[in-house]
GROMACS .gro file of C-alpha atoms in nm:
model
  498
    1MET     CA    1   0.691  -3.698  -0.582
    2ARG     CA    2   0.400  -3.472  -0.499
    3GLY     CA    3   0.627  -3.250  -0.288
    4ARG     CA    4   0.875  -3.213  -0.578
    5LEU     CA    5   0.592  -3.117  -0.814
    6ARG     CA    6   0.464  -2.863  -0.563
    7ARG     CA    7   0.812  -2.712  -0.521
    8SER     CA    8   0.862  -2.703  -0.899
    9PHE     CA    9   0.531  -2.523  -0.938
   10ARG     CA   10   0.624  -2.268  -0.672
   11ASP     CA   11   0.959  -2.207  -0.845
   12MET     CA   12   0.790  -2.119  -1.175
   13ARG     CA   13   0.748  -1.759  -1.281
   14LEU     CA   14   0.416  -1.597  -1.205
   15GLY     CA   15   0.318  -1.571  -1.573
   16THR     CA   16   0.382  -1.943  -1.629
   17ARG     CA   17   0.188  -2.036  -1.316
   18LEU     CA   18  -0.107  -1.821  -1.420
   19ALA     CA   19  -0.099  -1.966  -1.772
   20LEU     CA   20  -0.096  -2.321  -1.634
   21GLY     CA   21  -0.377  -2.234  -1.395
   22ILE     CA   22  -0.585  -2.091  -1.679
   23GLY     CA   23  -0.503  -2.402  -1.884
   24ALA     CA   24  -0.616  -2.633  -1.603
   25LEU     CA   25  -0.937  -2.435  -1.562
   26ALA     CA   26  -0.995  -2.443  -1.937
   27LEU     CA   27  -0.934  -2.820  -1.936
   28VAL     CA   28  -1.205  -2.866  -1.675
   29VAL     CA   29  -1.440  -2.645  -1.875
   30PHE     CA   30  -1.362  -2.836  -2.195
   31ALA     CA   31  -1.421  -3.168  -2.019
   32VAL     CA   32  -1.759  -3.055  -1.886
   33VAL     CA   33  -1.863  -2.912  -2.223
   34GLY     CA   34  -1.741  -3.220  -2.411
   35THR     CA   35  -1.919  -3.460  -2.176
   36ALA     CA   36  -2.243  -3.262  -2.198
   37LEU     CA   37  -2.220  -3.242  -2.577
   38THR     CA   38  -2.140  -3.613  -2.615
   39THR     CA   39  -2.423  -3.714  -2.384
   40TYR     CA   40  -2.666  -3.492  -2.569
   41MET     CA   41  -2.556  -3.631  -2.906
   42ARG     CA   42  -2.592  -3.993  -2.788
   43ASP     CA   43  -2.938  -3.924  -2.646
   44TYR     CA   44  -3.038  -3.743  -2.965
   45LEU     CA   45  -2.922  -4.027  -3.191
   46SER     CA   46  -3.084  -4.286  -2.963
   47ALA     CA   47  -3.414  -4.097  -2.981
   48GLN     CA   48  -3.387  -4.086  -3.359
   49LEU     CA   49  -3.324  -4.462  -3.366
   50ASP     CA   50  -3.627  -4.520  -3.139
   51ASP     CA   51  -3.842  -4.311  -3.373
   52GLN     CA   52  -3.708  -4.507  -3.670
   53LEU     CA   53  -3.793  -4.835  -3.494
   54GLY     CA   54  -4.143  -4.707  -3.419
   55LEU     CA   55  -4.210  -4.597  -3.778
   56ALA     CA   56  -4.071  -4.921  -3.916
   57GLN     CA   57  -4.288  -5.132  -3.681
   58VAL     CA   58  -4.600  -4.940  -3.786
   59ALA     CA   59  -4.546  -5.047  -4.147
   60GLN     CA   60  -4.439  -5.396  -4.045
   61SER     CA   61  -4.745  -5.441  -3.826
   62LYS     CA   62  -4.974  -5.349  -4.116
   63SER     CA   63  -4.791  -5.593  -4.342
   64ILE     CA   64  -4.824  -5.876  -4.088
   65ALA     CA   65  -5.188  -5.800  -4.019
   66GLN     CA   66  -5.279  -5.784  -4.392
   67HIS     CA   67  -5.047  -6.036  -4.553
   68GLY     CA   68  -4.903  -6.233  -4.265
   69THR     CA   69  -4.547  -6.157  -4.380
   70LEU     CA   70  -4.273  -5.889  -4.355
   71GLN     CA   71  -4.171  -5.898  -4.716
   72GLY     CA   72  -4.036  -5.563  -4.835
   73LYS     CA   73  -4.044  -5.411  -4.486
   74LYS     CA   74  -3.704  -5.515  -4.358
   75TYR     CA   75  -3.384  -5.314  -4.291
   76TYR     CA   76  -3.027  -5.429  -4.334
   77HIS     CA   77  -2.877  -5.581  -4.017
   78TRP     CA   78  -3.204  -5.552  -3.831
   79TYR     CA   79  -3.365  -5.848  -3.656
   80TYR     CA   80  -3.734  -5.937  -3.643
   81ALA     CA   81  -3.915  -6.187  -3.424
   82VAL     CA   82  -4.292  -6.253  -3.425
   83TYR     CA   83  -4.443  -6.412  -3.114
   84ASP     CA   84  -4.782  -6.566  -3.053
   85VAL     CA   85  -4.893  -6.470  -2.705
   86SER     CA   86  -5.254  -6.585  -2.710
   87GLN     CA   87  -5.178  -6.856  -2.453
   88GLY     CA   88  -5.010  -6.602  -2.218
   89THR     CA   89  -4.661  -6.721  -2.309
   90PRO     CA   90  -4.453  -6.587  -2.603
   91VAL     CA   91  -4.419  -6.858  -2.872
   92LEU     CA   92  -4.178  -6.771  -3.154
   93ARG     CA   93  -4.309  -6.812  -3.507
   94THR     CA   94  -4.083  -6.960  -3.767
   95PRO     CA   95  -3.883  -6.674  -3.925
   96GLU     CA   96  -3.945  -6.593  -4.287
   97GLU     CA   97  -3.572  -6.577  -4.356
   98ARG     CA   98  -3.277  -6.728  -4.184
   99GLY     CA   99  -3.117  -6.390  -4.110
  100ASP     CA  100  -3.422  -6.246  -3.938
  101LEU     CA  101  -3.316  -6.383  -3.599
  102PRO     CA  102  -2.984  -6.370  -3.416
  103SER     CA  103  -2.829  -6.677  -3.264
  104ASP     CA  104  -2.919  -6.542  -2.917
  105ILE     CA  105  -3.295  -6.475  -2.909
  106ALA     CA  106  -3.329  -6.461  -2.530
  107PRO     CA  107  -3.320  -6.075  -2.520
  108LEU     CA  108  -3.593  -6.058  -2.787
  109THR     CA  109  -3.811  -6.311  -2.601
  110SER     CA  110  -3.759  -6.107  -2.279
  111VAL     CA  111  -3.886  -5.795  -2.457
  112ALA     CA  112  -4.193  -5.987  -2.585
  113ARG     CA  113  -4.269  -6.112  -2.236
  114ALA     CA  114  -4.232  -5.756  -2.099
  115GLN     CA  115  -4.468  -5.621  -2.366
  116LEU     CA  116  -4.724  -5.889  -2.283
  117ALA     CA  117  -4.706  -5.791  -1.917
  118ALA     CA  118  -4.712  -5.416  -1.977
  119GLY     CA  119  -4.971  -5.412  -2.252
  120THR     CA  120  -4.784  -5.138  -2.441
  121GLU     CA  121  -4.470  -5.102  -2.649
  122VAL     CA  122  -4.139  -5.170  -2.470
  123LEU     CA  123  -3.795  -5.026  -2.554
  124ARG     CA  124  -3.469  -5.179  -2.431
  125THR     CA  125  -3.102  -5.184  -2.513
  126ALA     CA  126  -2.945  -5.530  -2.507
  127ASP     CA  127  -2.615  -5.688  -2.595
  128LEU     CA  128  -2.673  -5.970  -2.843
  129THR     CA  129  -2.407  -6.237  -2.823
  130GLY     CA  130  -2.166  -6.204  -3.112
  131LYS     CA  131  -2.358  -5.915  -3.268
  132GLY     CA  132  -2.299  -5.624  -3.034
  133GLU     CA  133  -2.540  -5.379  -2.882
  134TYR     CA  134  -2.894  -5.351  -3.024
  135ARG     CA  135  -3.192  -5.134  -2.956
  136LEU     CA  136  -3.501  -5.360  -2.915
  137ARG     CA  137  -3.867  -5.257  -2.945
  138GLY     CA  138  -4.169  -5.474  -2.883
  139CYS     CA  139  -4.525  -5.385  -2.990
  140GLU     CA  140  -4.857  -5.559  -3.042
  141VAL     CA  141  -4.935  -5.622  -3.410
  142GLU     CA  142  -5.283  -5.762  -3.348
  143PRO     CA  143  -5.446  -5.932  -3.051
  144GLY     CA  144  -5.233  -6.230  -2.954
  145VAL     CA  145  -4.936  -6.134  -3.179
  146VAL     CA  146  -4.627  -5.935  -3.068
  147LEU     CA  147  -4.354  -5.809  -3.298
  148VAL     CA  148  -4.004  -5.748  -3.158
  149SER     CA  149  -3.761  -5.551  -3.379
  150GLY     CA  150  -3.393  -5.491  -3.310
  151ALA     CA  151  -3.178  -5.216  -3.467
  152PRO     CA  152  -2.797  -5.206  -3.423
  153THR     CA  153  -2.645  -4.911  -3.237
  154ASP     CA  154  -2.311  -4.931  -3.421
  155SER     CA  155  -2.381  -4.612  -3.616
  156ILE     CA  156  -2.454  -4.425  -3.293
  157ASP     CA  157  -2.131  -4.551  -3.136
  158ASP     CA  158  -1.931  -4.460  -3.448
  159THR     CA  159  -2.080  -4.110  -3.456
  160VAL     CA  160  -2.012  -4.058  -3.086
  161ARG     CA  161  -1.653  -4.181  -3.122
  162GLN     CA  162  -1.595  -3.942  -3.412
  163LEU     CA  163  -1.745  -3.659  -3.209
  164VAL     CA  164  -1.521  -3.739  -2.910
  165THR     CA  165  -1.215  -3.751  -3.141
  166VAL     CA  166  -1.301  -3.414  -3.292
  167GLN     CA  167  -1.358  -3.269  -2.946
  168VAL     CA  168  -1.027  -3.400  -2.810
  169VAL     CA  169  -0.832  -3.261  -3.106
  170ALA     CA  170  -1.014  -2.925  -3.108
  171PHE     CA  171  -1.001  -2.879  -2.732
  172GLY     CA  172  -0.637  -2.989  -2.721
  173LEU     CA  173  -0.538  -2.734  -2.986
  174ALA     CA  174  -0.746  -2.465  -2.814
  175LEU     CA  175  -0.585  -2.551  -2.480
  176LEU     CA  176  -0.236  -2.537  -2.629
  177ALA     CA  177  -0.308  -2.202  -2.796
  178LEU     CA  178  -0.458  -2.071  -2.474
  179VAL     CA  179  -0.153  -2.168  -2.268
  180VAL     CA  180   0.103  -2.044  -2.521
  181PHE     CA  181  -0.059  -1.715  -2.618
  182GLY     CA  182  -0.200  -1.663  -2.270
  183ARG     CA  183   0.151  -1.694  -2.126
  184ARG     CA  184   0.278  -1.433  -2.371
  185LEU     CA  185  -0.006  -1.196  -2.288
  186LEU     CA  186   0.049  -1.250  -1.916
  187ARG     CA  187   0.423  -1.195  -1.952
  188HIS     CA  188   0.356  -0.871  -2.137
  189GLY     CA  189   0.103  -0.764  -1.874
  190LEU     CA  190   0.340  -0.851  -1.588
  191GLU     CA  191   0.638  -0.664  -1.735
  192PRO     CA  192   0.570  -0.367  -1.501
  193LEU     CA  193   0.611  -0.607  -1.206
  194SER     CA  194   0.944  -0.723  -1.348
  195ASP     CA  195   1.042  -0.358  -1.386
  196MET     CA  196   0.960  -0.303  -1.017
  197ALA     CA  197   1.170  -0.606  -0.925
  198HIS     CA  198   1.466  -0.471  -1.128
  199THR     CA  199   1.419  -0.132  -0.963
  200ALA     CA  200   1.419  -0.295  -0.619
  201HIS     CA  201   1.739  -0.486  -0.705
  202GLY     CA  202   1.894  -0.161  -0.827
  203ILE     CA  203   1.804   0.009  -0.501
  204ALA     CA  204   1.949  -0.283  -0.305
  205SER     CA  205   2.281  -0.222  -0.481
  206HIS     CA  206   2.293   0.139  -0.355
  207ASP     CA  207   2.483   0.221  -0.040
  208LEU     CA  208   2.222   0.388   0.181
  209THR     CA  209   2.461   0.431   0.474
  210GLN     CA  210   2.617   0.742   0.325
  211ALA     CA  211   2.495   1.079   0.446
  212ALA     CA  212   2.404   1.192   0.093
  213ALA     CA  213   2.240   0.863  -0.006
  214ARG     CA  214   1.940   0.907  -0.240
  215LEU     CA  215   1.713   0.679  -0.440
  216PRO     CA  216   1.722   0.804  -0.801
  217LEU     CA  217   1.550   0.490  -0.940
  218ARG     CA  218   1.176   0.466  -1.010
  219ALA     CA  219   0.952   0.204  -1.174
  220ALA     CA  220   0.873   0.376  -1.505
  221ARG     CA  221   0.717   0.097  -1.717
  222ARG     CA  222   0.343   0.146  -1.760
  223GLY     CA  223   0.067  -0.096  -1.852
  224GLY     CA  224  -0.064  -0.415  -1.698
  225GLY     CA  225  -0.409  -0.287  -1.610
  226PRO     CA  226  -0.544  -0.070  -1.329
  227GLU     CA  227  -0.427  -0.304  -1.054
  228VAL     CA  228  -0.067  -0.308  -1.174
  229GLU     CA  229  -0.080   0.070  -1.228
  230GLU     CA  230  -0.205   0.110  -0.871
  231LEU     CA  231   0.080  -0.109  -0.745
  232ARG     CA  232   0.335   0.086  -0.953
  233THR     CA  233   0.203   0.416  -0.817
  234ALA     CA  234   0.218   0.284  -0.460
  235PHE     CA  235   0.570   0.150  -0.522
  236ASN     CA  236   0.695   0.485  -0.656
  237THR     CA  237   0.517   0.670  -0.374
  238MET     CA  238   0.698   0.448  -0.126
  239LEU     CA  239   1.030   0.522  -0.297
  240GLU     CA  240   0.956   0.895  -0.287
  241HIS     CA  241   0.877   0.866   0.084
  242ILE     CA  242   1.200   0.674   0.149
  243ASP     CA  243   1.395   0.926  -0.059
  244ARG     CA  244   1.251   1.218   0.136
  245SER     CA  245   1.315   1.036   0.462
  246LEU     CA  246   1.677   0.980   0.363
  247ALA     CA  247   1.710   1.348   0.275
  248VAL     CA  248   1.558   1.448   0.610
  249ARG     CA  249   1.785   1.206   0.791
  250ALA     CA  250   2.092   1.338   0.608
  251GLU     CA  251   1.991   1.696   0.687
  252ALA     CA  252   1.931   1.603   1.052
  253GLU     CA  253   2.272   1.437   1.072
  254GLN     CA  254   2.434   1.745   0.922
  255ARG     CA  255   2.252   1.968   1.171
  256LEU     CA  256   2.356   1.738   1.455
  257ARG     CA  257   2.720   1.749   1.347
  258ARG     CA  258   2.708   2.128   1.318
  259PHE     CA  259   2.532   2.151   1.653
  260VAL     CA  260   2.793   1.934   1.828
  261ALA     CA  261   3.078   2.125   1.664
  262ASP     CA  262   2.927   2.466   1.748
  263ALA     CA  263   2.840   2.363   2.105
  264SER     CA  264   3.193   2.231   2.156
  265HIS     CA  265   3.337   2.551   2.014
  266GLU     CA  266   3.113   2.773   2.227
  267LEU     CA  267   3.197   2.581   2.545
  268ARG     CA  268   3.566   2.561   2.463
  269THR     CA  269   3.618   2.939   2.481
  270PRO     CA  270   3.492   2.996   2.838
  271LEU     CA  271   3.657   2.675   2.953
  272MET     CA  272   3.989   2.796   2.814
  273SER     CA  273   3.939   3.125   2.995
  274VAL     CA  274   3.860   2.946   3.322
  275ARG     CA  275   4.167   2.729   3.286
  276GLY     CA  276   4.383   3.032   3.203
  277TYR     CA  277   4.267   3.232   3.505
  278ALA     CA  278   4.305   2.926   3.726
  279ASP     CA  279   4.664   2.891   3.608
  280LEU     CA  280   4.732   3.253   3.703
  281PHE     CA  281   4.674   3.169   4.070
  282GLN     CA  282   4.995   2.969   4.062
  283TYR     CA  283   5.189   3.292   4.041
  284ALA     CA  284   5.248   3.528   4.335
  285ALA     CA  285   5.141   3.835   4.137
  286ALA     CA  286   4.798   3.689   4.091
  287ASN     CA  287   4.754   3.654   4.467
  288ALA     CA  288   4.751   4.030   4.530
  289PRO     CA  289   4.403   4.128   4.655
  290ALA     CA  290   4.314   4.354   4.363
  291GLU     CA  291   4.447   4.113   4.099
  292ARG     CA  292   4.285   3.815   4.267
  293ASP     CA  293   3.944   3.990   4.280
  294ARG     CA  294   3.971   4.078   3.913
  295HIS     CA  295   4.055   3.721   3.816
  296LEU     CA  296   3.775   3.582   4.033
  297ALA     CA  297   3.529   3.822   3.867
  298ARG     CA  298   3.637   3.697   3.525
  299LEU     CA  299   3.603   3.338   3.642
  300ARG     CA  300   3.248   3.407   3.762
  301ALA     CA  301   3.163   3.581   3.434
  302GLU     CA  302   3.287   3.288   3.225
  303ALA     CA  303   3.105   3.041   3.451
  304ALA     CA  304   2.788   3.249   3.411
  305ARG     CA  305   2.829   3.242   3.030
  306MET     CA  306   2.860   2.863   3.038
  307GLY     CA  307   2.558   2.844   3.268
  308VAL     CA  308   2.344   3.048   3.030
  309LEU     CA  309   2.459   2.841   2.734
  310LEU     CA  310   2.389   2.514   2.915
  311ASP     CA  311   2.048   2.639   3.031
  312ASP     CA  312   1.954   2.720   2.672
  313LEU     CA  313   2.078   2.382   2.550
  314LEU     CA  314   1.885   2.205   2.826
  315LEU     CA  315   1.568   2.397   2.741
  316LEU     CA  316   1.601   2.308   2.371
  317ALA     CA  317   1.661   1.944   2.461
  318ARG     CA  318   1.352   1.939   2.682
  319LEU     CA  319   1.142   2.097   2.408
  320ASP     CA  320   1.273   1.841   2.156
  321ALA     CA  321   1.176   1.562   2.399
  322ALA     CA  322   0.848   1.718   2.513
  323GLU     CA  323   0.673   1.380   2.529
  324VAL     CA  324   0.901   1.297   2.823
  325GLU     CA  325   0.921   1.636   2.995
  326ALA     CA  326   0.682   1.932   2.999
  327PRO     CA  327   0.873   2.263   3.023
  328LEU     CA  328   0.565   2.485   2.986
  329ARG     CA  329   0.330   2.585   3.267
  330LEU     CA  330   0.012   2.742   3.128
  331GLU     CA  331  -0.207   3.001   3.294
  332GLU     CA  332  -0.445   3.279   3.190
  333THR     CA  333  -0.229   3.582   3.106
  334ASP     CA  334  -0.288   3.924   2.950
  335LEU     CA  335  -0.047   3.935   2.656
  336THR     CA  336  -0.062   4.316   2.645
  337GLU     CA  337   0.048   4.350   3.009
  338LEU     CA  338   0.325   4.095   2.958
  339VAL     CA  339   0.464   4.293   2.660
  340ARG     CA  340   0.449   4.620   2.858
  341GLU     CA  341   0.654   4.461   3.137
  342ALA     CA  342   0.912   4.342   2.886
  343ALA     CA  343   0.924   4.692   2.734
  344ASP     CA  344   0.982   4.851   3.076
  345ALA     CA  345   1.269   4.612   3.145
  346PHE     CA  346   1.418   4.690   2.802
  347ARG     CA  347   1.402   5.066   2.863
  348ALA     CA  348   1.575   5.022   3.199
  349ALA     CA  349   1.857   4.819   3.041
  350HIS     CA  350   1.887   5.035   2.723
  351ALA     CA  351   1.811   5.388   2.833
  352GLY     CA  352   1.938   5.544   2.510
  353ARG     CA  353   1.733   5.319   2.280
  354PRO     CA  354   1.396   5.461   2.160
  355LEU     CA  355   1.119   5.203   2.211
  356THR     CA  356   0.759   5.237   2.100
  357VAL     CA  357   0.485   5.004   2.224
  358THR     CA  358   0.154   4.987   2.036
  359THR     CA  359  -0.139   4.790   2.180
  360GLY     CA  360  -0.512   4.783   2.140
  361PRO     CA  361  -0.759   4.936   2.384
  362ASN     CA  362  -0.860   4.598   2.526
  363PRO     CA  363  -0.660   4.327   2.703
  364VAL     CA  364  -0.555   4.018   2.506
  365PRO     CA  365  -0.609   3.725   2.744
  366LEU     CA  366  -0.437   3.402   2.642
  367ARG     CA  367  -0.362   3.072   2.808
  368LEU     CA  368   0.019   3.054   2.794
  369ASP     CA  369   0.335   3.023   2.999
  370PRO     CA  370   0.407   3.389   3.092
  371VAL     CA  371   0.767   3.318   3.191
  372ARG     CA  372   0.854   3.153   2.859
  373VAL     CA  373   0.665   3.400   2.640
  374ARG     CA  374   0.832   3.683   2.829
  375GLN     CA  375   1.163   3.512   2.756
  376VAL     CA  376   1.076   3.510   2.384
  377VAL     CA  377   0.990   3.882   2.383
  378ASP     CA  378   1.306   3.962   2.582
  379ASN     CA  379   1.515   3.766   2.332
  380LEU     CA  380   1.363   3.952   2.035
  381LEU     CA  381   1.415   4.292   2.199
  382THR     CA  382   1.772   4.205   2.300
  383ASN     CA  383   1.839   4.080   1.947
  384ALA     CA  384   1.719   4.414   1.807
  385ALA     CA  385   1.944   4.606   2.049
  386VAL     CA  386   2.255   4.393   1.985
  387HIS     CA  387   2.237   4.384   1.605
  388THR     CA  388   2.151   4.748   1.533
  389PRO     CA  389   2.354   5.068   1.582
  390ALA     CA  390   2.305   5.268   1.902
  391GLY     CA  391   2.000   5.492   1.891
  392THR     CA  392   1.814   5.277   1.635
  393PRO     CA  393   1.439   5.294   1.711
  394VAL     CA  394   1.264   4.972   1.810
  395SER     CA  395   0.888   4.917   1.809
  396VAL     CA  396   0.664   4.649   1.959
  397THR     CA  397   0.309   4.594   1.833
  398VAL     CA  398   0.046   4.371   1.992
  399GLY     CA  399  -0.248   4.267   1.777
  400ALA     CA  400  -0.547   4.040   1.812
  401ALA     CA  401  -0.762   3.857   1.560
  402PRO     CA  402  -1.031   3.589   1.593
  403GLY     CA  403  -0.850   3.286   1.733
  404THR     CA  404  -0.498   3.434   1.732
  405ALA     CA  405  -0.282   3.706   1.883
  406THR     CA  406   0.041   3.855   1.744
  407VAL     CA  407   0.344   4.034   1.880
  408SER     CA  408   0.573   4.209   1.632
  409VAL     CA  409   0.919   4.341   1.726
  410ALA     CA  410   1.060   4.569   1.453
  411ASP     CA  411   1.370   4.783   1.418
  412HIS     CA  412   1.507   5.030   1.161
  413GLY     CA  413   1.854   4.877   1.155
  414PRO     CA  414   2.052   4.740   0.858
  415GLY     CA  415   1.832   4.430   0.839
  416VAL     CA  416   1.919   4.066   0.780
  417PRO     CA  417   2.097   3.975   0.454
  418ALA     CA  418   1.887   3.764   0.217
  419ALA     CA  419   2.143   3.482   0.227
  420ASP     CA  420   2.106   3.454   0.607
  421ARG     CA  421   1.728   3.476   0.639
  422ALA     CA  422   1.669   3.102   0.602
  423ARG     CA  423   1.911   3.022   0.885
  424VAL     CA  424   1.855   3.292   1.145
  425PHE     CA  425   1.662   3.046   1.361
  426ASP     CA  426   1.931   2.773   1.339
  427ARG     CA  427   2.115   2.692   1.658
  428PHE     CA  428   2.453   2.865   1.704
  429TYR     CA  429   2.402   3.059   1.382
  430ARG     CA  430   2.516   3.424   1.383
  431VAL     CA  431   2.469   3.664   1.095
  432ASP     CA  432   2.788   3.857   1.187
  433LYS     CA  433   3.054   3.584   1.201
  434ALA     CA  434   3.319   3.830   1.319
  435ARG     CA  435   3.118   3.963   1.617
  436SER     CA  436   3.277   3.905   1.954
  437ARG     CA  437   3.112   3.640   2.167
  438ASP     CA  438   3.116   3.879   2.456
  439HIS     CA  439   2.866   4.101   2.275
  440GLY     CA  440   2.719   3.884   2.003
  441GLY     CA  441   2.570   3.606   2.215
  442SER     CA  442   2.589   3.234   2.160
  443GLY     CA  443   2.354   3.216   1.862
  444LEU     CA  444   2.081   3.032   2.058
  445GLY     CA  445   1.842   3.321   2.134
  446LEU     CA  446   1.629   3.295   1.821
  447SER     CA  447   1.642   2.913   1.828
  448VAL     CA  448   1.507   2.914   2.182
  449ALA     CA  449   1.242   3.173   2.085
  450ARG     CA  450   1.117   2.964   1.793
  451ALA     CA  451   1.114   2.643   2.000
  452LEU     CA  452   0.913   2.807   2.277
  453VAL     CA  453   0.661   2.962   2.036
  454GLU     CA  454   0.613   2.632   1.854
  455ALA     CA  455   0.568   2.459   2.192
  456HIS     CA  456   0.271   2.693   2.243
  457GLY     CA  457   0.132   2.590   1.904
  458GLY     CA  458   0.230   2.918   1.739
  459THR     CA  459   0.474   3.045   1.477
  460ILE     CA  460   0.749   3.304   1.450
  461GLU     CA  461   0.857   3.464   1.122
  462LEU     CA  462   1.108   3.718   0.995
  463ALA     CA  463   0.979   3.971   0.742
  464ASP     CA  464   1.047   4.318   0.607
  465GLY     CA  465   0.797   4.584   0.708
  466PRO     CA  466   0.642   4.831   0.463
  467ASP     CA  467   0.859   5.120   0.589
  468GLY     CA  468   1.196   4.941   0.560
  469THR     CA  469   1.187   4.782   0.904
  470THR     CA  470   1.298   4.433   0.995
  471ALA     CA  471   1.029   4.263   1.202
  472PHE     CA  472   1.006   3.938   1.392
  473THR     CA  473   0.637   3.843   1.430
  474LEU     CA  474   0.520   3.570   1.663
  475THR     CA  475   0.165   3.438   1.636
  476LEU     CA  476  -0.001   3.259   1.928
  477PRO     CA  477  -0.334   3.075   1.918
  478ALA     CA  478  -0.613   3.189   2.149
  479ARG     CA  479  -0.612   2.833   2.278
  480PRO     CA  480  -0.279   2.652   2.245
  481GLY     CA  481  -0.279   2.389   1.975
  482PRO     CA  482  -0.119   2.046   1.993
  483GLY     CA  483   0.228   2.192   2.050
  484PRO     CA  484   0.468   1.976   2.248
  485GLY     CA  485   0.518   2.019   2.619
  486LEU     CA  486   0.188   2.180   2.729
  487THR     CA  487   0.075   2.120   3.089
  488ASP     CA  488  -0.137   2.288   3.353
  489PRO     CA  489   0.000   2.562   3.576
  490ALA     CA  490   0.282   2.486   3.814
  491PRO     CA  491   0.568   2.693   3.949
  492ALA     CA  492   0.847   2.751   3.700
  493PRO     CA  493   1.192   2.895   3.756
  494PRO     CA  494   1.261   3.235   3.600
  495PRO     CA  495   1.463   3.237   3.279
  496PRO     CA  496   1.834   3.308   3.305
  497ARG     CA  497   1.942   3.666   3.248
  498ARG     CA  498   2.064   3.731   2.893
   0.00000   0.00000   0.00000
């Protein structure tokens, strides 16, 4: 039975449970207040009755001492007994009237005996047989004479019963009103919680497995106090976080699908070429020395293209999983000298391309991976040479500021269209979609450059210069920040030729 009641209570709504809890607490409070009030009222009325007995006995004692009687000093339903105690034992005098004594006088005699022993007035409550409860008081009228008076307590009991009845009715109505109206107030205050529950059910009905899944629902109902408002804010913040996480996941899935498709497409072309040249060796014409050497050269070129592509993909994968592998080997390097070496290599490879190098008067020592940073600068210079007309000037500027160093590679070419600026660092993305893969690259150069710079704790940005140039600016910290994949110096293989 107790288990069923406990389960029924747990199955109730929160507002009902709170209302019942408040009602139970109020019932305890009402019981304590009612008991205290009833006890106080009984004690107060009993004290009044004792005072009344005392005042009455003062007058009665004077009457007995002066006239020897109680005529005119009696109260309705009271009892009076006069005892002679001169011999040390209470001896009852003959009552003046028949109704002055009850049928059971033993309690009165006991009070007289107690007064004789105590030598002062005595108060007791006794149950007189057939008459009910009486308040008895014994006092000395004169030496050797004791008067015992008894007053009924019926009026006190009636008053207390009426008080208890009024309390039960008043407290019962107050308790009922408290539970009913309290439940309504609680239900109104808890409506925001119900709104959150409906929102959660609505979210549960959404299919979050789709790539474009979003959470458009929010808990909008206000009210319920600061605590409920805090919970609603936290609930909506959680939904916003989940919504953003879903958007990031969907974007990552889209990038992954594009990456797989582009990587497959990029690898498919050289593989088709390798297969085609391999098929040519089945024919006698292809076995002539000159023809065979030409086909073997093409096979090596296509294999080299696939090797470069796979090296770039492997490097990006290692940078993405830098907590497992550490592709960077740091050492103290002069950034200015590193840029000059890259510029010399660029001039040797592009003799007809004007290149200007601007550096400060002092070295710019940094702790970095010289091989990888050189690879970044080479990629930016090669990118400027590939995507601008022949003879377009290119400039490299090295700068230093407190805590950072910058390298800017700028050209005066046609620039990058505004629609393509946000995606120039995406993997396999090419601004000129029609450019031949033999001359346009795989679309990984800038992706690799950004990944390597971020691994050093730096940034790389594309911006328009003040004189109409298009500039890629990489910023490196004087001390590498918490970029992924940073380790102490160790030998590193040179980057593949671009």
